[in-house]
């Protein structure tokens, strides 16, 4: 039944699947309500023992706008006997097809139902979606927060987001940032790159542990030359021909090609189909190649970091003060001992050279005095 309820008697649902409310849209709705009133009632359910008698099931944005417009009452449909799960399902049903409900909010709502025992098939039937749609949305919940925010902001589209969600957290950031900064010409290229990273994570045969044999190298060399030659001929012959035909008018081609026109249409159709197929394959190959380069760079960085740690580990013992002090103490002590020894030697040697000289001089002087005394005695 419909009735007018006081706004202050209604509380928002804390389990509301929508978490983001656009401020601009809120102001527009507020102005519309002030001018025309609320055209679509909200949906509430009675709550026993709560702080307020009613809780919102659907229409929180309208309730917020009415509250901001200073309305005292609001038209509402009261659903009697609705369980919390039923109320939550109705809330999702109201929001799931709205353009302003973010993809991550939708995924979170489905996850809540799955946690309550709902299968993807049951969820799909309840909301008119395919089971694949539900499964893909649930798959987005493995995105790391930074990437999930990019998805919510529309920087990363839904399909690409699912491919990125299959990667480990580190590679999720690599794929997301390379796409956002414009490293790829299309979303498909970004998907192929993400798939290549996934293959690298699974350690498939993208890079072999063993180097290719001489026979395998020769085989690859011939294949590369053949492909290069064929693509070169297509570029030299086929492209100019197609460009020439594209420059002509339809009535001219009708005359020029005549009875062969139907056959040429079939041939070009086959060419177009094969070109699309080959282009898709080449794009996938490019994604794998980029993923291999990313993996190689990552591993090279790890090797450099390990080498830096090893060098740092070797340098640490020399840099430690204690060992250095011990090593320095010995030579310093030895030097001091040597200096003392040298000083001692020098102090002993120098007087040794002087003392004998003084002794000889003294002995010589004494000898002279003795002789003089002898002569004097003899003269007497």
mmCIF file of C-alpha atoms in Angstrom:
data_model
loop_
_atom_site.group_PDB
_atom_site.id
_atom_site.type_symbol
_atom_site.label_atom_id
_atom_site.label_comp_id
_atom_site.label_asym_id
_atom_site.label_seq_id
_atom_site.Cartn_x
_atom_site.Cartn_y
_atom_site.Cartn_z
ATOM 1 C CA UNK A 1 0.000 0.000 0.000
ATOM 2 C CA UNK A 2 1.046 3.627 -0.511
ATOM 3 C CA UNK A 3 1.136 6.180 2.256
ATOM 4 C CA UNK A 4 2.872 9.387 3.282
ATOM 5 C CA UNK A 5 5.572 8.824 5.895
ATOM 6 C CA UNK A 6 7.654 11.288 7.836
ATOM 7 C CA UNK A 7 11.175 11.400 6.423
ATOM 8 C CA UNK A 8 12.591 11.226 9.937
ATOM 9 C CA UNK A 9 10.775 7.897 10.442
ATOM 10 C CA UNK A 10 12.793 6.254 7.650
ATOM 11 C CA UNK A 11 16.390 4.983 7.853
ATOM 12 C CA UNK A 12 18.615 4.031 4.900
ATOM 13 C CA UNK A 13 19.533 0.382 4.454
ATOM 14 C CA UNK A 14 23.147 -0.179 5.646
ATOM 15 C CA UNK A 15 23.395 -3.055 3.138
ATOM 16 C CA UNK A 16 22.391 -0.843 0.209
ATOM 17 C CA UNK A 17 24.258 -2.219 -2.835
ATOM 18 C CA UNK A 18 24.905 1.269 -4.181
ATOM 19 C CA UNK A 19 27.700 3.051 -2.365
ATOM 20 C CA UNK A 20 28.324 5.978 -4.723
ATOM 21 C CA UNK A 21 25.820 8.797 -5.273
ATOM 22 C CA UNK A 22 26.664 11.415 -7.883
ATOM 23 C CA UNK A 23 26.522 14.906 -6.394
ATOM 24 C CA UNK A 24 25.473 16.567 -9.658
ATOM 25 C CA UNK A 25 22.596 14.117 -10.205
ATOM 26 C CA UNK A 26 21.589 14.601 -6.569
ATOM 27 C CA UNK A 27 21.276 18.379 -7.040
ATOM 28 C CA UNK A 28 19.266 17.931 -10.248
ATOM 29 C CA UNK A 29 16.816 15.561 -8.542
ATOM 30 C CA UNK A 30 16.526 17.893 -5.557
ATOM 31 C CA UNK A 31 15.620 20.812 -7.848
ATOM 32 C CA UNK A 32 13.078 18.660 -9.713
ATOM 33 C CA UNK A 33 11.423 17.574 -6.452
ATOM 34 C CA UNK A 34 11.245 21.175 -5.236
ATOM 35 C CA UNK A 35 9.553 22.147 -8.492
ATOM 36 C CA UNK A 36 7.340 19.123 -9.225
ATOM 37 C CA UNK A 37 7.283 17.005 -6.078
ATOM 38 C CA UNK A 38 8.318 13.338 -5.908
ATOM 39 C CA UNK A 39 6.793 11.464 -8.847
ATOM 40 C CA UNK A 40 7.906 7.940 -7.908
ATOM 41 C CA UNK A 41 7.347 6.743 -4.305
ATOM 42 C CA UNK A 42 10.089 5.037 -2.341
ATOM 43 C CA UNK A 43 9.779 1.468 -1.016
ATOM 44 C CA UNK A 44 10.169 0.691 2.699
ATOM 45 C CA UNK A 45 9.566 -2.140 5.137
ATOM 46 C CA UNK A 46 8.569 -2.007 8.795
ATOM 47 C CA UNK A 47 11.342 -2.667 11.305
ATOM 48 C CA UNK A 48 10.558 -3.892 14.795
ATOM 49 C CA UNK A 49 12.766 -2.684 17.595
ATOM 50 C CA UNK A 50 14.716 -0.283 15.380
ATOM 51 C CA UNK A 51 15.617 3.328 16.065
ATOM 52 C CA UNK A 52 13.035 4.306 13.437
ATOM 53 C CA UNK A 53 9.932 2.352 12.373
ATOM 54 C CA UNK A 54 10.828 1.967 8.674
ATOM 55 C CA UNK A 55 13.878 1.020 6.603
ATOM 56 C CA UNK A 56 14.431 1.758 2.929
ATOM 57 C CA UNK A 57 14.243 -1.039 0.398
ATOM 58 C CA UNK A 58 14.440 1.090 -2.748
ATOM 59 C CA UNK A 59 14.710 4.801 -3.468
ATOM 60 C CA UNK A 60 17.565 6.006 -1.281
ATOM 61 C CA UNK A 61 18.576 8.627 -3.851
ATOM 62 C CA UNK A 62 15.001 9.997 -3.869
ATOM 63 C CA UNK A 63 14.864 9.903 -0.069
ATOM 64 C CA UNK A 64 18.158 11.819 0.144
ATOM 65 C CA UNK A 65 16.945 14.448 -2.337
ATOM 66 C CA UNK A 66 13.618 14.922 -0.480
ATOM 67 C CA UNK A 67 15.501 15.303 2.775
ATOM 68 C CA UNK A 68 17.829 17.881 1.190
ATOM 69 C CA UNK A 69 14.771 19.712 -0.180
ATOM 70 C CA UNK A 70 13.479 20.066 3.421
ATOM 71 C CA UNK A 71 10.356 17.976 2.838
ATOM 72 C CA UNK A 72 8.789 16.632 5.993
ATOM 73 C CA UNK A 73 6.849 13.732 4.452
ATOM 74 C CA UNK A 74 7.480 11.435 1.497
ATOM 75 C CA UNK A 75 5.186 9.074 -0.451
ATOM 76 C CA UNK A 76 6.158 5.460 0.176
ATOM 77 C CA UNK A 77 5.094 1.901 -0.589
ATOM 78 C CA UNK A 78 5.184 -0.208 2.557
ATOM 79 C CA UNK A 79 6.087 -3.872 1.986
ATOM 80 C CA UNK A 80 4.874 -5.972 4.899
ATOM 81 C CA UNK A 81 6.663 -9.138 5.983
ATOM 82 C CA UNK A 82 9.720 -8.689 3.742
ATOM 83 C CA UNK A 83 12.771 -10.528 5.080
ATOM 84 C CA UNK A 84 16.188 -8.913 4.976
ATOM 85 C CA UNK A 85 17.163 -11.107 2.021
ATOM 86 C CA UNK A 86 13.969 -10.244 0.137
ATOM 87 C CA UNK A 87 14.495 -6.556 0.853
ATOM 88 C CA UNK A 88 18.062 -6.819 -0.415
ATOM 89 C CA UNK A 89 16.942 -8.561 -3.611
ATOM 90 C CA UNK A 90 14.376 -5.819 -4.262
ATOM 91 C CA UNK A 91 17.053 -3.199 -3.659
ATOM 92 C CA UNK A 92 19.354 -4.849 -6.194
ATOM 93 C CA UNK A 93 16.508 -5.201 -8.682
ATOM 94 C CA UNK A 94 15.848 -1.477 -8.523
ATOM 95 C CA UNK A 95 19.482 -0.512 -9.029
ATOM 96 C CA UNK A 96 21.052 -3.221 -11.173
ATOM 97 C CA UNK A 97 19.891 -1.819 -14.522
ATOM 98 C CA UNK A 98 20.539 1.814 -13.671
ATOM 99 C CA UNK A 99 23.419 3.438 -15.535
ATOM 100 C CA UNK A 100 24.651 5.152 -12.378
ATOM 101 C CA UNK A 101 25.213 1.893 -10.502
ATOM 102 C CA UNK A 102 28.876 1.069 -10.898
ATOM 103 C CA UNK A 103 30.004 -2.302 -12.167
ATOM 104 C CA UNK A 104 31.869 -3.031 -8.925
ATOM 105 C CA UNK A 105 28.732 -2.244 -6.879
ATOM 106 C CA UNK A 106 26.806 -4.670 -9.074
ATOM 107 C CA UNK A 107 29.469 -7.333 -8.615
ATOM 108 C CA UNK A 108 29.418 -6.836 -4.854
ATOM 109 C CA UNK A 109 25.632 -7.190 -4.750
ATOM 110 C CA UNK A 110 25.781 -10.505 -6.637
ATOM 111 C CA UNK A 111 28.552 -11.676 -4.314
ATOM 112 C CA UNK A 112 26.345 -11.017 -1.282
ATOM 113 C CA UNK A 113 23.594 -13.150 -2.789
ATOM 114 C CA UNK A 114 26.065 -15.899 -3.653
ATOM 115 C CA UNK A 115 27.286 -15.844 -0.051
ATOM 116 C CA UNK A 116 23.663 -16.319 0.991
ATOM 117 C CA UNK A 117 23.510 -19.522 -1.075
ATOM 118 C CA UNK A 118 22.293 -18.226 -4.430
ATOM 119 C CA UNK A 119 23.781 -19.842 -7.543
ATOM 120 C CA UNK A 120 24.811 -17.728 -10.553
ATOM 121 C CA UNK A 121 21.927 -19.338 -12.484
ATOM 122 C CA UNK A 122 19.392 -18.285 -9.827
ATOM 123 C CA UNK A 123 20.803 -14.750 -9.661
ATOM 124 C CA UNK A 124 20.659 -14.480 -13.446
ATOM 125 C CA UNK A 125 17.035 -15.597 -13.548
ATOM 126 C CA UNK A 126 16.044 -13.209 -10.743
ATOM 127 C CA UNK A 127 17.436 -10.123 -12.488
ATOM 128 C CA UNK A 128 16.937 -11.048 -16.135
ATOM 129 C CA UNK A 129 20.650 -11.518 -16.859
ATOM 130 C CA UNK A 130 22.605 -14.339 -18.440
ATOM 131 C CA UNK A 131 24.568 -16.693 -16.226
ATOM 132 C CA UNK A 132 27.744 -15.643 -18.053
ATOM 133 C CA UNK A 133 27.020 -12.014 -17.155
ATOM 134 C CA UNK A 134 26.745 -12.912 -13.471
ATOM 135 C CA UNK A 135 29.892 -15.070 -13.569
ATOM 136 C CA UNK A 136 31.912 -12.332 -15.244
ATOM 137 C CA UNK A 137 30.741 -9.750 -12.721
ATOM 138 C CA UNK A 138 31.672 -12.033 -9.831
ATOM 139 C CA UNK A 139 35.084 -12.519 -11.436
ATOM 140 C CA UNK A 140 35.798 -8.802 -11.039
ATOM 141 C CA UNK A 141 35.920 -9.112 -7.263
ATOM 142 C CA UNK A 142 39.518 -10.382 -7.452
ATOM 143 C CA UNK A 143 40.666 -6.968 -8.728
ATOM 144 C CA UNK A 144 43.012 -5.100 -6.441
ATOM 145 C CA UNK A 145 41.482 -1.865 -5.041
ATOM 146 C CA UNK A 146 43.448 0.516 -7.285
ATOM 147 C CA UNK A 147 42.345 -1.286 -10.449
ATOM 148 C CA UNK A 148 38.740 -1.642 -9.214
ATOM 149 C CA UNK A 149 38.687 2.132 -8.766
ATOM 150 C CA UNK A 150 39.834 2.585 -12.382
ATOM 151 C CA UNK A 151 36.976 0.322 -13.481
ATOM 152 C CA UNK A 152 34.425 2.266 -11.434
ATOM 153 C CA UNK A 153 35.663 5.535 -12.950
ATOM 154 C CA UNK A 154 35.255 4.121 -16.459
ATOM 155 C CA UNK A 155 38.982 4.235 -17.224
ATOM 156 C CA UNK A 156 38.931 0.490 -17.873
ATOM 157 C CA UNK A 157 36.007 -1.135 -19.695
ATOM 158 C CA UNK A 158 34.106 -4.138 -18.393
ATOM 159 C CA UNK A 159 35.467 -6.844 -20.699
ATOM 160 C CA UNK A 160 39.075 -5.777 -20.274
ATOM 161 C CA UNK A 161 38.524 -5.561 -16.515
ATOM 162 C CA UNK A 162 37.557 -9.239 -16.440
ATOM 163 C CA UNK A 163 40.733 -10.267 -18.299
ATOM 164 C CA UNK A 164 42.844 -8.181 -15.914
ATOM 165 C CA UNK A 165 41.050 -9.728 -12.919
ATOM 166 C CA UNK A 166 42.423 -13.147 -13.909
ATOM 167 C CA UNK A 167 45.996 -11.993 -13.196
ATOM 168 C CA UNK A 168 47.941 -11.890 -9.972
ATOM 169 C CA UNK A 169 47.879 -8.499 -8.160
ATOM 170 C CA UNK A 170 51.269 -7.352 -9.491
ATOM 171 C CA UNK A 171 50.391 -8.097 -13.118
ATOM 172 C CA UNK A 172 46.950 -6.538 -12.673
ATOM 173 C CA UNK A 173 48.678 -3.246 -11.960
ATOM 174 C CA UNK A 174 51.032 -3.685 -14.925
ATOM 175 C CA UNK A 175 48.204 -4.361 -17.401
ATOM 176 C CA UNK A 176 45.935 -1.630 -16.012
ATOM 177 C CA UNK A 177 48.569 1.094 -15.975
ATOM 178 C CA UNK A 178 49.822 0.284 -19.469
ATOM 179 C CA UNK A 179 46.251 0.472 -20.806
ATOM 180 C CA UNK A 180 45.382 3.701 -18.965
ATOM 181 C CA UNK A 181 48.538 5.453 -20.151
ATOM 182 C CA UNK A 182 47.749 4.499 -23.775
ATOM 183 C CA UNK A 183 50.324 1.809 -24.587
ATOM 184 C CA UNK A 184 47.768 -0.110 -26.698
ATOM 185 C CA UNK A 185 45.936 0.913 -29.866
ATOM 186 C CA UNK A 186 42.744 -0.873 -28.857
ATOM 187 C CA UNK A 187 41.033 -2.662 -26.004
ATOM 188 C CA UNK A 188 41.583 -5.950 -27.851
ATOM 189 C CA UNK A 189 45.357 -5.398 -27.797
ATOM 190 C CA UNK A 190 45.210 -4.810 -24.057
ATOM 191 C CA UNK A 191 43.201 -8.026 -23.607
ATOM 192 C CA UNK A 192 45.775 -9.976 -25.597
ATOM 193 C CA UNK A 193 48.531 -8.523 -23.434
ATOM 194 C CA UNK A 194 46.646 -9.544 -20.271
ATOM 195 C CA UNK A 195 46.170 -13.048 -21.677
ATOM 196 C CA UNK A 196 49.885 -13.208 -22.446
ATOM 197 C CA UNK A 197 50.702 -12.275 -18.856
ATOM 198 C CA UNK A 198 48.347 -15.019 -17.678
ATOM 199 C CA UNK A 199 50.167 -17.554 -19.844
ATOM 200 C CA UNK A 200 53.466 -16.424 -18.343
ATOM 201 C CA UNK A 201 52.022 -16.885 -14.848
ATOM 202 C CA UNK A 202 50.983 -20.416 -15.721
ATOM 203 C CA UNK A 203 54.515 -21.118 -16.951
ATOM 204 C CA UNK A 204 53.449 -22.387 -20.317
ATOM 205 C CA UNK A 205 55.822 -23.093 -23.199
ATOM 206 C CA UNK A 206 56.133 -19.430 -24.108
ATOM 207 C CA UNK A 207 59.742 -19.489 -23.034
ATOM 208 C CA UNK A 208 61.576 -22.799 -22.949
ATOM 209 C CA UNK A 209 64.169 -23.553 -20.361
ATOM 210 C CA UNK A 210 66.369 -25.157 -23.014
ATOM 211 C CA UNK A 211 67.883 -23.198 -25.872
ATOM 212 C CA UNK A 212 66.581 -24.262 -29.315
ATOM 213 C CA UNK A 213 68.756 -26.708 -31.204
ATOM 214 C CA UNK A 214 70.609 -25.711 -34.359
ATOM 215 C CA UNK A 215 67.974 -27.547 -36.418
ATOM 216 C CA UNK A 216 65.123 -25.664 -34.705
ATOM 217 C CA UNK A 217 66.938 -22.354 -35.155
ATOM 218 C CA UNK A 218 67.359 -23.032 -38.876
ATOM 219 C CA UNK A 219 63.669 -23.973 -39.181
ATOM 220 C CA UNK A 220 62.588 -20.766 -37.459
ATOM 221 C CA UNK A 221 64.913 -18.765 -39.666
ATOM 222 C CA UNK A 222 63.304 -20.200 -42.812
ATOM 223 C CA UNK A 223 59.782 -19.632 -41.473
ATOM 224 C CA UNK A 224 60.615 -16.029 -40.649
ATOM 225 C CA UNK A 225 62.096 -15.424 -44.105
ATOM 226 C CA UNK A 226 59.055 -16.991 -45.803
ATOM 227 C CA UNK A 227 56.563 -14.941 -43.756
ATOM 228 C CA UNK A 228 58.552 -11.781 -44.289
ATOM 229 C CA UNK A 229 58.741 -12.405 -48.027
ATOM 230 C CA UNK A 230 54.998 -13.138 -48.282
ATOM 231 C CA UNK A 231 53.939 -10.105 -46.256
ATOM 232 C CA UNK A 232 56.385 -8.005 -48.263
ATOM 233 C CA UNK A 233 54.755 -9.091 -51.529
ATOM 234 C CA UNK A 234 51.293 -8.369 -50.136
ATOM 235 C CA UNK A 235 52.456 -4.904 -49.159
ATOM 236 C CA UNK A 236 54.052 -4.282 -52.558
ATOM 237 C CA UNK A 237 51.303 -5.750 -54.809
ATOM 238 C CA UNK A 238 48.004 -6.169 -52.974
ATOM 239 C CA UNK A 239 47.891 -2.894 -51.039
ATOM 240 C CA UNK A 240 48.502 -0.655 -54.080
ATOM 241 C CA UNK A 241 45.860 -2.614 -56.042
ATOM 242 C CA UNK A 242 43.256 -2.235 -53.295
ATOM 243 C CA UNK A 243 44.099 1.452 -52.879
ATOM 244 C CA UNK A 244 43.671 1.938 -56.637
ATOM 245 C CA UNK A 245 40.272 0.202 -56.628
ATOM 246 C CA UNK A 246 39.155 2.152 -53.539
ATOM 247 C CA UNK A 247 39.887 5.429 -55.329
ATOM 248 C CA UNK A 248 37.433 4.635 -58.138
ATOM 249 C CA UNK A 249 33.703 5.260 -58.253
ATOM 250 C CA UNK A 250 31.191 2.375 -58.202
ATOM 251 C CA UNK A 251 29.924 3.139 -61.728
ATOM 252 C CA UNK A 252 33.509 3.052 -63.042
ATOM 253 C CA UNK A 253 34.140 -0.337 -61.411
ATOM 254 C CA UNK A 254 30.916 -1.686 -62.899
ATOM 255 C CA UNK A 255 32.278 -0.925 -66.359
ATOM 256 C CA UNK A 256 35.910 -1.890 -65.701
ATOM 257 C CA UNK A 257 35.259 -5.272 -64.072
ATOM 258 C CA UNK A 258 32.189 -6.159 -66.114
ATOM 259 C CA UNK A 259 31.087 -9.765 -65.865
ATOM 260 C CA UNK A 260 33.918 -10.557 -63.405
ATOM 261 C CA UNK A 261 32.512 -8.207 -60.763
ATOM 262 C CA UNK A 262 30.682 -10.945 -58.825
ATOM 263 C CA UNK A 263 33.770 -13.127 -58.740
ATOM 264 C CA UNK A 264 35.931 -10.251 -57.524
ATOM 265 C CA UNK A 265 33.438 -9.491 -54.754
ATOM 266 C CA UNK A 266 33.769 -13.101 -53.533
ATOM 267 C CA UNK A 267 37.561 -12.951 -53.744
ATOM 268 C CA UNK A 268 37.740 -9.688 -51.795
ATOM 269 C CA UNK A 269 35.280 -11.117 -49.256
ATOM 270 C CA UNK A 270 37.579 -14.100 -48.706
ATOM 271 C CA UNK A 271 40.546 -11.772 -48.446
ATOM 272 C CA UNK A 272 38.730 -9.645 -45.887
ATOM 273 C CA UNK A 273 37.851 -12.698 -43.803
ATOM 274 C CA UNK A 274 41.418 -13.998 -43.843
ATOM 275 C CA UNK A 275 42.860 -10.571 -43.140
ATOM 276 C CA UNK A 276 40.603 -10.215 -40.089
ATOM 277 C CA UNK A 277 41.621 -13.670 -38.878
ATOM 278 C CA UNK A 278 45.343 -13.028 -39.404
ATOM 279 C CA UNK A 279 45.117 -9.588 -37.835
ATOM 280 C CA UNK A 280 43.528 -11.089 -34.727
ATOM 281 C CA UNK A 281 46.234 -13.772 -34.568
ATOM 282 C CA UNK A 282 48.978 -11.177 -34.988
ATOM 283 C CA UNK A 283 47.428 -9.057 -32.253
ATOM 284 C CA UNK A 284 47.418 -12.057 -29.914
ATOM 285 C CA UNK A 285 51.026 -12.798 -30.860
ATOM 286 C CA UNK A 286 51.922 -9.183 -30.109
ATOM 287 C CA UNK A 287 50.256 -9.464 -26.709
ATOM 288 C CA UNK A 288 52.284 -12.585 -25.933
ATOM 289 C CA UNK A 289 55.468 -10.901 -27.148
ATOM 290 C CA UNK A 290 54.844 -7.885 -24.926
ATOM 291 C CA UNK A 291 54.072 -10.160 -21.981
ATOM 292 C CA UNK A 292 57.315 -12.055 -22.571
ATOM 293 C CA UNK A 293 59.234 -8.774 -22.629
ATOM 294 C CA UNK A 294 57.517 -7.675 -19.419
ATOM 295 C CA UNK A 295 58.339 -10.998 -17.774
ATOM 296 C CA UNK A 296 61.942 -10.805 -18.967
ATOM 297 C CA UNK A 297 62.341 -7.261 -17.626
ATOM 298 C CA UNK A 298 60.841 -8.324 -14.297
ATOM 299 C CA UNK A 299 63.213 -11.278 -14.001
ATOM 300 C CA UNK A 300 66.175 -9.138 -15.057
ATOM 301 C CA UNK A 301 65.285 -6.656 -12.324
ATOM 302 C CA UNK A 302 65.087 -9.487 -9.788
ATOM 303 C CA UNK A 303 68.547 -10.679 -10.835
ATOM 304 C CA UNK A 304 69.928 -7.151 -10.484
ATOM 305 C CA UNK A 305 68.369 -6.812 -7.036
ATOM 306 C CA UNK A 306 69.817 -10.169 -5.965
ATOM 307 C CA UNK A 307 73.240 -9.140 -7.244
ATOM 308 C CA UNK A 308 72.996 -5.820 -5.395
ATOM 309 C CA UNK A 309 72.051 -7.624 -2.182
ATOM 310 C CA UNK A 310 74.950 -10.032 -2.614
ATOM 311 C CA UNK A 311 77.397 -7.153 -3.090
ATOM 312 C CA UNK A 312 75.927 -5.375 -0.106
ATOM 313 C CA UNK A 313 76.285 -8.548 1.950
ATOM 314 C CA UNK A 314 79.949 -8.855 0.974
ATOM 315 C CA UNK A 315 80.614 -5.221 1.763
ATOM 316 C CA UNK A 316 78.965 -5.283 5.189
ATOM 317 C CA UNK A 317 81.745 -7.175 7.092
ATOM 318 C CA UNK A 318 84.325 -4.599 5.948
ATOM 319 C CA UNK A 319 82.047 -1.751 6.928
ATOM 320 C CA UNK A 320 81.433 -3.097 10.432
ATOM 321 C CA UNK A 321 83.343 -1.055 13.013
ATOM 322 C CA UNK A 322 84.451 -3.924 15.264
ATOM 323 C CA UNK A 323 86.309 -6.024 12.687
ATOM 324 C CA UNK A 324 87.868 -2.885 11.249
ATOM 325 C CA UNK A 325 88.956 -1.783 14.714
ATOM 326 C CA UNK A 326 90.521 -5.169 15.401
ATOM 327 C CA UNK A 327 92.301 -5.216 12.079
ATOM 328 C CA UNK A 328 93.467 -1.666 12.518
ATOM 329 C CA UNK A 329 94.617 -2.289 16.102
ATOM 330 C CA UNK A 330 97.148 -4.899 15.118
ATOM 331 C CA UNK A 331 98.998 -2.919 12.476
ATOM 332 C CA UNK A 332 98.729 0.226 14.602
ATOM 333 C CA UNK A 333 100.129 -1.630 17.603
ATOM 334 C CA UNK A 334 102.781 -3.183 15.463
ATOM 335 C CA UNK A 335 103.644 0.207 14.072
ATOM 336 C CA UNK A 336 103.804 1.715 17.512
ATOM 337 C CA UNK A 337 105.967 -1.227 18.700
ATOM 338 C CA UNK A 338 108.153 -0.868 15.663
ATOM 339 C CA UNK A 339 108.455 2.863 16.213
ATOM 340 C CA UNK A 340 109.341 2.320 19.833
ATOM 341 C CA UNK A 341 111.884 -0.306 18.793
ATOM 342 C CA UNK A 342 113.280 1.992 16.145
ATOM 343 C CA UNK A 343 113.363 4.871 18.582
ATOM 344 C CA UNK A 344 115.050 2.652 21.146
ATOM 345 C CA UNK A 345 117.596 1.542 18.620
ATOM 346 C CA UNK A 346 118.219 5.071 17.514
ATOM 347 C CA UNK A 347 118.698 6.285 21.101
ATOM 348 C CA UNK A 348 121.116 3.484 21.806
ATOM 349 C CA UNK A 349 123.013 3.755 18.571
ATOM 350 C CA UNK A 350 123.617 7.461 18.619
ATOM 351 C CA UNK A 351 125.198 7.553 22.080
ATOM 352 C CA UNK A 352 127.145 4.402 21.181
ATOM 353 C CA UNK A 353 128.686 6.265 18.311
ATOM 354 C CA UNK A 354 129.454 9.290 20.534
ATOM 355 C CA UNK A 355 130.645 7.507 23.693
ATOM 356 C CA UNK A 356 133.514 5.611 22.095
ATOM 357 C CA UNK A 357 134.730 8.842 20.479
ATOM 358 C CA UNK A 358 134.689 10.636 23.828
ATOM 359 C CA UNK A 359 136.405 7.690 25.476
ATOM 360 C CA UNK A 360 139.195 7.689 22.859
ATOM 361 C CA UNK A 361 139.682 11.416 23.247
ATOM 362 C CA UNK A 362 139.881 11.044 26.994
ATOM 363 C CA UNK A 363 142.320 8.153 26.712
ATOM 364 C CA UNK A 364 144.492 10.120 24.256
ATOM 365 C CA UNK A 365 144.518 13.177 26.507
ATOM 366 C CA UNK A 366 145.502 11.032 29.500
ATOM 367 C CA UNK A 367 148.298 9.420 27.551
ATOM 368 C CA UNK A 368 149.724 12.776 26.552
ATOM 369 C CA UNK A 369 149.642 14.027 30.146
ATOM 370 C CA UNK A 370 151.388 10.859 31.319
ATOM 371 C CA UNK A 371 154.179 11.241 28.747
ATOM 372 C CA UNK A 372 154.607 14.898 29.654
ATOM 373 C CA UNK A 373 154.913 13.954 33.303
ATOM 374 C CA UNK A 374 157.492 11.325 32.471
ATOM 375 C CA UNK A 375 159.574 13.825 30.515
ATOM 376 C CA UNK A 376 159.430 16.331 33.325
ATOM 377 C CA UNK A 377 160.568 13.742 35.815
ATOM 378 C CA UNK A 378 163.422 12.708 33.598
ATOM 379 C CA UNK A 379 164.634 16.293 33.218
ATOM 380 C CA UNK A 380 164.974 16.619 36.951
#
